[in-house]
Tab-separated table of C-alpha atoms and ligand atoms in Angstrom:
chain	number	residue	atom	x	y	z
A	1	MET	CA	208.466	74.600	10.431
A	2	SER	CA	210.410	72.262	12.620
A	3	SER	CA	207.291	70.329	13.484
A	4	LEU	CA	207.431	68.887	9.962
A	5	PHE	CA	210.510	67.053	11.005
A	6	SER	CA	209.718	66.223	14.572
A	7	LEU	CA	208.799	62.658	15.411
A	8	ARG	CA	205.288	63.581	16.581
A	9	PRO	CA	203.466	66.784	17.314
A	10	SER	CA	204.113	67.459	20.921
A	11	THR	CA	205.126	70.138	23.389
A	12	ALA	CA	207.846	72.643	22.628
A	13	ALA	CA	210.186	70.891	25.056
A	14	GLN	CA	209.792	67.614	23.205
A	15	HIS	CA	210.381	69.313	19.844
A	16	HIS	CA	213.526	70.693	21.264
A	17	ARG	CA	214.779	67.275	22.243
A	18	LEU	CA	213.535	65.188	19.302
A	19	SER	CA	213.882	67.354	16.194
A	20	LEU	CA	216.377	65.745	13.842
A	21	SER	CA	217.672	66.467	10.368
A	22	PRO	CA	215.150	65.827	7.596
A	23	PRO	CA	214.490	62.114	7.083
A	24	PRO	CA	216.059	60.468	4.008
A	25	PRO	CA	214.032	61.049	0.840
A	26	PRO	CA	211.647	58.300	-0.294
A	27	SER	CA	213.390	55.412	-2.062
A	28	ARG	CA	211.839	56.126	-5.430
A	29	LEU	CA	213.884	59.310	-5.684
A	30	PRO	CA	217.327	58.721	-7.230
A	31	LEU	CA	219.992	58.413	-4.627
A	32	ARG	CA	223.583	59.249	-5.228
A	33	PRO	CA	225.297	56.040	-4.101
A	34	HIS	CA	228.805	57.338	-4.701
A	35	LYS	CA	228.462	59.777	-1.830
A	36	PRO	CA	229.076	58.110	1.534
A	37	VAL	CA	226.292	58.612	4.038
A	38	LEU	CA	227.502	60.925	6.769
A	39	ARG	CA	226.895	59.506	10.195
A	40	SER	CA	228.608	62.273	12.046
A	41	ARG	CA	227.052	63.631	15.271
A	42	HIS	CA	226.782	66.984	13.503
A	43	ARG	CA	223.725	65.806	11.641
A	44	VAL	CA	221.599	65.948	14.791
A	45	LYS	CA	220.764	69.575	15.188
A	46	ILE	CA	218.020	71.840	16.413
A	47	LEU	CA	216.161	73.394	13.522
A	48	ALA	CA	213.955	75.802	15.404
A	49	LEU	CA	212.166	76.355	18.666
A	50	ASP	CA	208.522	76.262	17.844
A	51	ALA	CA	205.471	77.379	19.752
A	52	ALA	CA	202.574	75.029	20.431
A	53	GLN	CA	200.714	74.581	17.151
A	54	PRO	CA	196.932	74.682	16.818
A	55	PHE	CA	197.002	70.937	16.193
A	56	ASP	CA	199.100	70.356	19.302
A	57	TYR	CA	196.755	67.821	20.873
A	58	GLU	CA	198.410	67.560	24.298
A	59	ALA	CA	198.601	71.323	24.721
A	60	ARG	CA	194.946	71.708	23.792
A	61	ILE	CA	193.803	68.977	26.156
A	62	SER	CA	195.795	70.432	29.044
A	63	ASP	CA	194.515	73.913	28.246
A	64	ARG	CA	190.939	72.638	28.262
A	65	LEU	CA	191.516	70.807	31.569
A	66	HIS	CA	193.021	73.950	33.113
A	67	LYS	CA	190.069	76.054	31.995
A	68	SER	CA	187.585	73.531	33.328
A	69	THR	CA	189.101	73.402	36.821
A	70	LYS	CA	190.804	76.746	37.397
A	71	LEU	CA	189.139	80.023	38.265
A	72	LYS	CA	189.963	83.686	37.819
A	73	ILE	CA	189.389	85.059	41.319
A	74	ALA	CA	189.421	88.725	42.356
A	75	VAL	CA	190.340	89.150	46.016
A	76	ILE	CA	188.881	92.418	47.301
A	77	GLY	CA	190.590	93.416	50.560
A	78	PHE	CA	194.177	92.197	50.286
A	79	GLY	CA	195.075	92.499	53.979
A	80	ASN	CA	196.035	89.793	56.450
A	81	PHE	CA	193.370	87.238	55.557
A	82	GLY	CA	193.084	88.108	51.847
A	83	GLN	CA	196.790	87.384	51.324
A	84	PHE	CA	196.630	84.269	53.443
A	85	LEU	CA	193.896	82.833	51.197
A	86	ALA	CA	195.584	84.042	47.995
A	87	LYS	CA	198.669	81.907	48.707
A	88	THR	CA	196.654	78.718	48.540
A	89	LEU	CA	194.544	79.836	45.578
A	90	ILE	CA	197.715	80.522	43.594
A	91	ARG	CA	199.389	77.304	44.706
A	92	GLN	CA	196.369	75.421	43.363
A	93	GLY	CA	196.824	77.118	39.964
A	94	HIS	CA	194.000	79.672	40.088
A	95	THR	CA	194.538	83.164	38.710
A	96	VAL	CA	194.368	85.780	41.443
A	97	LEU	CA	193.676	89.462	40.875
A	98	ALA	CA	193.798	91.699	43.939
A	99	HIS	CA	192.383	95.054	44.948
A	100	SER	CA	192.575	96.901	48.264
A	101	ARG	CA	192.404	100.327	49.837
A	102	SER	CA	196.170	100.228	50.489
A	103	ASP	CA	198.785	99.585	47.819
A	104	TYR	CA	199.820	95.919	47.991
A	105	SER	CA	201.560	95.785	44.580
A	106	ASP	CA	204.760	94.312	46.024
A	107	ALA	CA	203.043	91.780	48.256
A	108	ALA	CA	200.855	90.709	45.332
A	109	ALA	CA	203.833	90.376	42.983
A	110	ASN	CA	205.660	88.249	45.566
A	111	LEU	CA	202.699	85.909	45.800
A	112	GLY	CA	202.124	85.752	42.037
A	113	ALA	CA	198.930	87.843	41.949
A	114	ALA	CA	198.175	90.912	39.835
A	115	PHE	CA	197.367	94.008	41.880
A	116	PHE	CA	194.858	96.613	40.654
A	117	SER	CA	194.661	99.857	42.594
A	118	ASP	CA	191.667	100.824	40.475
A	119	ALA	CA	188.526	98.724	40.944
A	120	ASP	CA	187.317	99.586	37.406
A	121	ASP	CA	190.444	98.054	35.899
A	122	LEU	CA	190.039	94.952	38.009
A	123	CYS	CA	186.383	94.453	37.060
A	124	GLU	CA	187.194	94.884	33.378
A	125	GLU	CA	189.351	91.760	33.675
A	126	HIS	CA	186.055	89.891	34.137
A	127	PRO	CA	186.941	87.652	37.077
A	128	GLU	CA	184.614	84.679	37.470
A	129	VAL	CA	184.625	85.060	41.243
A	130	ILE	CA	184.716	88.164	43.440
A	131	LEU	CA	186.041	87.130	46.854
A	132	LEU	CA	185.323	89.760	49.512
A	133	CYS	CA	187.967	89.718	52.260
A	134	THR	CA	187.412	93.186	53.696
A	135	SER	CA	186.899	93.947	57.370
A	136	ILE	CA	183.325	93.348	58.497
A	137	ILE	CA	182.763	96.998	59.303
A	138	SER	CA	183.996	98.268	55.883
A	139	THR	CA	182.204	95.663	53.762
A	140	GLU	CA	179.131	97.685	52.899
A	141	LYS	CA	181.173	100.702	51.833
A	142	VAL	CA	183.516	98.574	49.718
A	143	LEU	CA	180.703	96.590	48.084
A	144	ARG	CA	178.800	99.753	47.178
A	145	SER	CA	181.931	101.252	45.642
A	146	LEU	CA	182.507	98.375	43.186
A	147	PRO	CA	181.632	99.132	39.530
A	148	LEU	CA	179.325	96.115	39.186
A	149	GLN	CA	178.300	97.138	35.666
A	150	ARG	CA	181.820	96.296	34.453
A	151	LEU	CA	181.584	92.679	35.565
A	152	LYS	CA	180.197	89.789	33.561
A	153	ARG	CA	176.526	89.339	34.300
A	154	SER	CA	176.804	85.986	36.008
A	155	THR	CA	179.739	86.704	38.312
A	156	LEU	CA	179.894	84.666	41.537
A	157	PHE	CA	180.191	86.756	44.715
A	158	VAL	CA	181.745	85.068	47.738
A	159	ASP	CA	182.519	86.522	51.154
A	160	VAL	CA	184.621	85.159	54.014
A	161	LEU	CA	183.354	87.411	56.792
A	162	SER	CA	183.331	85.941	60.286
A	163	VAL	CA	179.654	86.865	60.611
A	164	LYS	CA	177.201	85.548	58.049
A	165	GLU	CA	173.710	87.056	58.199
A	166	PHE	CA	175.083	90.554	57.641
A	167	PRO	CA	176.925	89.936	54.306
A	168	LYS	CA	174.075	87.731	53.094
A	169	SER	CA	171.577	90.527	53.531
A	170	LEU	CA	173.998	93.078	52.011
A	171	PHE	CA	174.533	90.891	48.929
A	172	MET	CA	170.798	90.367	48.526
A	173	GLN	CA	170.169	94.105	48.740
A	174	ILE	CA	173.004	95.365	46.552
A	175	LEU	CA	173.779	92.717	43.915
A	176	PRO	CA	171.700	92.419	40.749
A	177	MET	CA	169.694	89.198	40.421
A	178	ASP	CA	172.082	87.858	37.733
A	179	PHE	CA	174.925	87.473	40.213
A	180	ASP	CA	175.404	84.279	42.190
A	181	ILE	CA	175.969	84.443	45.955
A	182	LEU	CA	177.959	82.094	48.174
A	183	CYS	CA	178.467	83.060	51.821
A	184	THR	CA	181.382	81.306	53.519
A	185	HIS	CA	183.415	81.340	56.698
A	186	PRO	CA	186.750	79.578	56.806
A	187	MET	CA	186.873	79.046	60.569
A	188	PHE	CA	190.630	79.434	60.787
A	189	GLY	CA	193.174	82.136	60.153
A	190	PRO	CA	196.821	82.808	59.344
A	191	GLU	CA	197.817	81.613	62.820
A	192	SER	CA	195.644	78.514	63.263
A	193	GLY	CA	196.010	77.547	59.589
A	194	LYS	CA	199.717	78.173	59.219
A	195	ASN	CA	200.563	74.479	59.069
A	196	GLY	CA	197.853	73.556	56.569
A	197	TRP	CA	194.065	73.477	56.566
A	198	SER	CA	193.520	69.777	57.009
A	199	GLY	CA	190.685	69.091	59.457
A	200	LEU	CA	189.846	72.799	59.843
A	201	THR	CA	186.210	73.793	59.473
A	202	PHE	CA	184.842	75.603	56.428
A	203	VAL	CA	181.220	76.767	56.707
A	204	TYR	CA	179.222	77.740	53.603
A	205	ASP	CA	175.721	78.657	52.540
A	206	LYS	CA	174.778	78.562	48.823
A	207	VAL	CA	172.533	81.594	49.134
A	208	ARG	CA	171.740	82.027	45.431
A	209	ILE	CA	173.321	79.878	42.721
A	210	GLY	CA	171.704	79.839	39.273
A	211	ASP	CA	170.464	76.512	37.842
A	212	GLU	CA	172.708	76.542	34.756
A	213	GLU	CA	175.283	73.795	34.844
A	214	SER	CA	178.160	76.269	34.399
A	215	ARG	CA	177.058	78.213	37.486
A	216	VAL	CA	176.622	75.139	39.626
A	217	LEU	CA	180.055	73.903	38.523
A	218	ARG	CA	181.734	77.240	39.182
A	219	CYS	CA	180.420	77.259	42.741
A	220	GLN	CA	181.545	73.653	43.201
A	221	ARG	CA	185.019	74.446	41.855
A	222	PHE	CA	185.336	77.237	44.393
A	223	LEU	CA	184.285	74.980	47.256
A	224	ASP	CA	186.686	72.311	45.991
A	225	ILE	CA	189.602	74.635	46.750
A	226	PHE	CA	188.941	74.132	50.453
A	227	ALA	CA	187.839	70.518	50.193
A	228	LYS	CA	191.131	69.695	48.413
A	229	GLU	CA	193.106	71.159	51.311
A	230	GLY	CA	191.313	68.745	53.643
A	231	CYS	CA	188.899	71.225	55.268
A	232	ARG	CA	185.853	69.858	57.076
A	233	MET	CA	183.111	71.208	54.814
A	234	VAL	CA	179.971	72.188	56.734
A	235	GLU	CA	176.908	73.480	54.877
A	236	MET	CA	174.590	75.490	57.124
A	237	SER	CA	172.400	78.578	56.967
A	238	CYS	CA	173.907	81.965	57.766
A	239	ALA	CA	171.532	82.349	60.733
A	240	GLU	CA	172.572	79.006	62.193
A	241	HIS	CA	176.252	79.905	61.752
A	242	ASP	CA	175.809	83.171	63.650
A	243	ARG	CA	174.059	81.436	66.530
A	244	TYR	CA	176.823	78.873	66.929
A	245	ALA	CA	179.660	81.333	66.281
A	246	ALA	CA	178.517	83.798	68.967
A	247	GLY	CA	178.658	81.013	71.560
A	248	SER	CA	182.016	79.696	70.383
A	249	GLN	CA	184.073	82.119	68.310
A	250	PHE	CA	183.001	85.356	70.018
A	251	ILE	CA	183.551	83.824	73.468
A	252	THR	CA	186.965	82.535	72.352
A	253	HIS	CA	188.049	85.944	71.067
A	254	THR	CA	186.687	87.676	74.181
A	255	MET	CA	188.536	85.358	76.545
A	256	GLY	CA	191.723	85.711	74.467
A	257	ARG	CA	191.475	89.492	74.694
A	258	VAL	CA	190.713	89.472	78.431
A	259	LEU	CA	193.736	87.246	79.045
A	260	GLU	CA	195.868	89.459	76.826
A	261	LYS	CA	195.064	92.377	79.123
A	262	LEU	CA	196.485	90.320	82.002
A	263	ARG	CA	199.829	90.159	80.141
A	264	LEU	CA	200.323	86.490	80.878
A	265	GLU	CA	203.905	85.300	80.657
A	266	SER	CA	205.436	81.916	80.167
A	267	THR	CA	206.923	80.498	83.393
A	268	PRO	CA	209.380	77.660	84.128
A	269	VAL	CA	206.453	75.649	85.555
A	270	ASN	CA	203.781	75.987	82.840
A	271	THR	CA	201.005	73.425	83.061
A	272	LYS	CA	199.282	72.096	79.940
A	273	GLY	CA	196.236	74.184	80.794
A	274	TYR	CA	198.314	77.342	81.102
A	275	GLU	CA	200.031	76.598	77.784
A	276	THR	CA	196.543	76.405	76.250
A	277	LEU	CA	195.761	79.868	77.596
A	278	LEU	CA	199.011	81.274	76.205
A	279	ASN	CA	198.165	79.746	72.819
A	280	LEU	CA	194.708	81.268	72.965
A	281	VAL	CA	196.190	84.721	73.521
A	282	GLU	CA	198.628	84.186	70.647
A	283	ASN	CA	195.843	83.003	68.320
A	284	THR	CA	193.483	85.876	69.006
A	285	ALA	CA	195.890	88.759	69.597
A	286	SER	CA	197.158	88.718	66.016
A	287	ASP	CA	193.663	89.479	64.663
A	288	SER	CA	192.735	93.137	64.220
A	289	PHE	CA	190.448	94.888	66.691
A	290	ASP	CA	188.186	95.661	63.685
A	291	LEU	CA	187.621	91.932	63.328
A	292	TYR	CA	186.698	91.493	66.989
A	293	TYR	CA	184.499	94.571	66.957
A	294	GLY	CA	182.781	93.221	63.824
A	295	LEU	CA	182.033	89.929	65.624
A	296	PHE	CA	180.307	91.943	68.339
A	297	MET	CA	178.507	94.568	66.269
A	298	TYR	CA	177.320	92.458	63.353
A	299	ASN	CA	176.192	89.304	65.119
A	300	LYS	CA	172.954	89.908	66.939
A	301	ASN	CA	173.694	87.007	69.300
A	302	ALA	CA	176.974	88.473	70.578
A	303	MET	CA	175.507	90.870	73.151
A	304	GLU	CA	173.687	88.019	74.887
A	305	GLN	CA	176.960	86.094	75.105
A	306	LEU	CA	178.722	89.064	76.669
A	307	GLU	CA	175.976	89.328	79.293
A	308	ARG	CA	176.172	85.595	79.994
A	309	LEU	CA	179.920	85.915	80.461
A	310	ASP	CA	179.425	88.777	82.912
A	311	LEU	CA	176.795	86.836	84.824
A	312	ALA	CA	178.930	83.711	84.946
A	313	PHE	CA	181.902	85.669	86.334
A	314	GLU	CA	179.771	87.374	88.960
A	315	SER	CA	178.198	84.089	90.007
A	316	LEU	CA	181.609	82.441	90.323
A	317	LYS	CA	182.910	85.277	92.477
A	318	LYS	CA	179.827	85.037	94.721
A	319	GLU	CA	180.385	81.318	95.118
A	320	LEU	CA	184.003	81.882	96.152
A	321	PHE	CA	183.243	84.718	98.530
A	322	GLY	CA	180.336	82.734	99.975
A	323	HIS	CA	182.709	79.925	101.030
A	324	LEU	CA	185.218	82.397	102.382
A	325	HIS	CA	182.469	84.054	104.405
A	326	ASP	CA	181.478	80.717	105.963
A	327	VAL	CA	185.045	80.040	107.081
A	328	LEU	CA	185.471	83.502	108.572
A	329	ARG	CA	182.181	83.331	110.468
A	330	LYS	CA	183.089	79.963	111.980
A	331	GLN	CA	186.423	81.361	113.091
A	332	LEU	CA	184.797	84.451	114.576
A	333	PHE	CA	181.854	82.832	116.338
A	334	GLY	CA	182.931	79.245	116.785
A	335	LYS	CA	180.058	76.790	116.970
A	336	ALA	CA	177.918	79.026	119.124
A	337	GLU	CA	174.353	77.809	119.156
A	338	GLY	CA	171.430	80.028	118.356
A	339	LEU	CA	173.343	82.352	116.042
A	340	GLU	CA	171.050	84.362	113.851
A	341	VAL	CA	171.384	83.924	110.147
A	342	LEU	CA	172.992	87.213	109.168
A	343	GLU	CA	172.105	87.232	105.497
A	344	GLU	CA	171.046	84.981	102.702
A	345	ARG	CA	173.075	85.293	99.534
A	346	PRO	CA	171.445	84.178	96.308
A	347	VAL	CA	173.845	82.291	94.074
A	348	LEU	CA	173.049	81.419	90.493
A	349	SER	CA	173.931	77.749	90.516
A	350	LYS	CA	173.844	77.385	86.709
A	351	LEU	CA	173.315	79.774	83.813
A	352	PRO	CA	170.238	79.087	81.701
A	353	PRO	CA	171.078	77.418	78.383
A	354	ASN	CA	171.999	79.530	75.340
A	355	GLY	CA	169.038	81.452	73.986
A	356	ALA	CA	166.990	81.193	77.211
A	357	PRO	CA	166.203	84.426	79.130
A	358	LEU	CA	169.095	85.538	81.311
A	359	LEU	CA	167.063	86.571	84.361
A	360	PRO	CA	167.150	83.509	86.613
A	361	PRO	CA	163.743	81.981	87.402
A	362	PRO	CA	163.120	81.818	91.191
A	363	ASP	CA	163.758	78.053	91.490
A	364	SER	CA	167.219	78.242	89.789
A	365	VAL	CA	168.542	80.499	92.569
A	366	GLY	CA	170.109	78.404	95.267
A	367	VAL	CA	170.316	79.734	98.818
A	368	GLN	CA	173.691	79.468	100.444
A	369	ASN	CA	173.159	79.046	104.140
A	370	SER	CA	175.630	80.670	106.373
B	401	NAP	P1	190.300	92.875	59.122
B	401	NAP	O1	190.880	93.945	59.923
B	401	NAP	O2	188.994	92.317	59.532
B	401	NAP	O3	190.197	93.349	57.592
B	401	NAP	C1	191.293	93.924	56.922
B	401	NAP	C2	190.906	94.165	55.485
B	401	NAP	O4	189.838	95.113	55.401
B	401	NAP	C3	192.064	94.761	54.713
B	401	NAP	O5	192.059	94.210	53.431
B	401	NAP	C4	191.727	96.241	54.663
B	401	NAP	O6	192.222	96.858	53.512
B	401	NAP	C5	190.221	96.217	54.587
B	401	NAP	N1	189.645	97.449	55.127
B	401	NAP	C6	189.573	97.819	56.429
B	401	NAP	N2	188.960	99.033	56.541
B	401	NAP	C7	188.667	99.427	55.284
B	401	NAP	C8	188.029	100.580	54.728
B	401	NAP	N3	187.572	101.560	55.506
B	401	NAP	N4	187.885	100.661	53.388
B	401	NAP	C9	188.336	99.664	52.594
B	401	NAP	N5	188.931	98.532	53.039
B	401	NAP	C10	189.096	98.431	54.377
B	401	NAP	O7	191.405	91.705	59.107
B	401	NAP	P2	191.544	90.349	58.298
B	401	NAP	O8	192.072	89.383	59.273
B	401	NAP	O9	192.331	90.595	57.068
B	401	NAP	O10	190.059	89.872	57.925
B	401	NAP	C11	189.478	90.114	56.686
B	401	NAP	C12	188.106	89.432	56.631
B	401	NAP	O11	188.273	88.019	56.761
B	401	NAP	C13	187.179	89.859	57.755
B	401	NAP	O12	185.887	90.016	57.264
B	401	NAP	C14	187.233	88.692	58.728
B	401	NAP	O13	186.039	88.557	59.467
B	401	NAP	C15	187.445	87.521	57.782
B	401	NAP	N6	188.127	86.380	58.392
B	401	NAP	C16	189.294	86.570	59.035
B	401	NAP	C17	189.921	85.503	59.650
B	401	NAP	C18	191.229	85.658	60.391
B	401	NAP	O14	191.622	84.747	61.089
B	401	NAP	N7	191.927	86.740	60.268
B	401	NAP	C19	189.338	84.217	59.572
B	401	NAP	C20	188.144	84.046	58.867
B	401	NAP	C21	187.546	85.134	58.292
B	401	NAP	P3	193.670	97.536	53.515
B	401	NAP	O15	194.585	96.531	54.118
B	401	NAP	O16	193.909	97.799	52.078
B	401	NAP	O17	193.588	98.773	54.357
């Protein structure tokens, strides 16, 4: 009832501050002039704490604004990367529900997300977006285990897998036609994105988004989460992503893991280049082996990159040993004339460009004269 006496319908906080005693009765009512008007401070008192009323204009507007910009997102796979993303989703005001093979109730509560150990319970909450953050190699199993019939018919499915053709084809095979599909790859992780996402690349492919305005907007609102953080938004097909990523991301992870095996240590005389290598190890070593294995197994371009790496290393070693051989021969035989050429060593001067056959054509093989 206090709103009858408040100065204007507003939020509960304002009612609290502004509610006064009832205003004086209208002048046509008989007043009792003999009684002095009390001006004591006691007349200002709180009558009640009221909830927002249905006519509370500001509350309704803000509620409508919230609903039009915020999403209810179910994160499936609440491990390293799932939690990393959830932090930002929650900070931006989205509602996050989480589900995972392991029990992450405490971690979810700390972040402000609701954890559901049962996928049926989660789906009955009717999230607008299902965000798949499972390991690449477990994705098919997890997707097939979801009770899709409990979701709303037009749910948006998004994945963040580091390979893209594989989840796209899984989604197309498994999800009913009513569901929308957005394949994405935030090309950063808990380590590289720990100080914010500004300038970091976010790749996406709108694989299947219905024409209805609400569906188009929902997809846009999801993408806006990353755009708002300052990500460099790159729209490209899943196939294109996998081609580029094999030559960049897979090579990066492979080199990081090779260097990790060398157990590099910081020294008192680190160069900038060496510091870069140490950072590379730090960036890649914190990712799970499942992730790296997924990059290899589920990107058809990865095997070619591994072979190129092998070939490049071999060719470099041959180049080095070739020079060493020259020096040794000169020392052994001096400048003696008429020496027979002992052997001709083929050296691959340059690898063929990405995508070209790896066997060197005859004219790309240089002959190192001894
Ligand atoms: P990950 O090892 O690739 O995946 C861990 C997640 O997969 C956990 O949620 C884990 O659940 C779940 N999982 C693993 N095996 C499972 C199984 N057999 N059944 C059910 N769930 C299983 O590490 P991640 O770094 O968190 O990556 C998650 C996804 O994000 C991957 O697809 C990755 O490619 C992508 N991604 C990662 C990064 C990054 O920098 N880390 C960057 C971009 C994209 P439990 O924890 O409950 O066991």
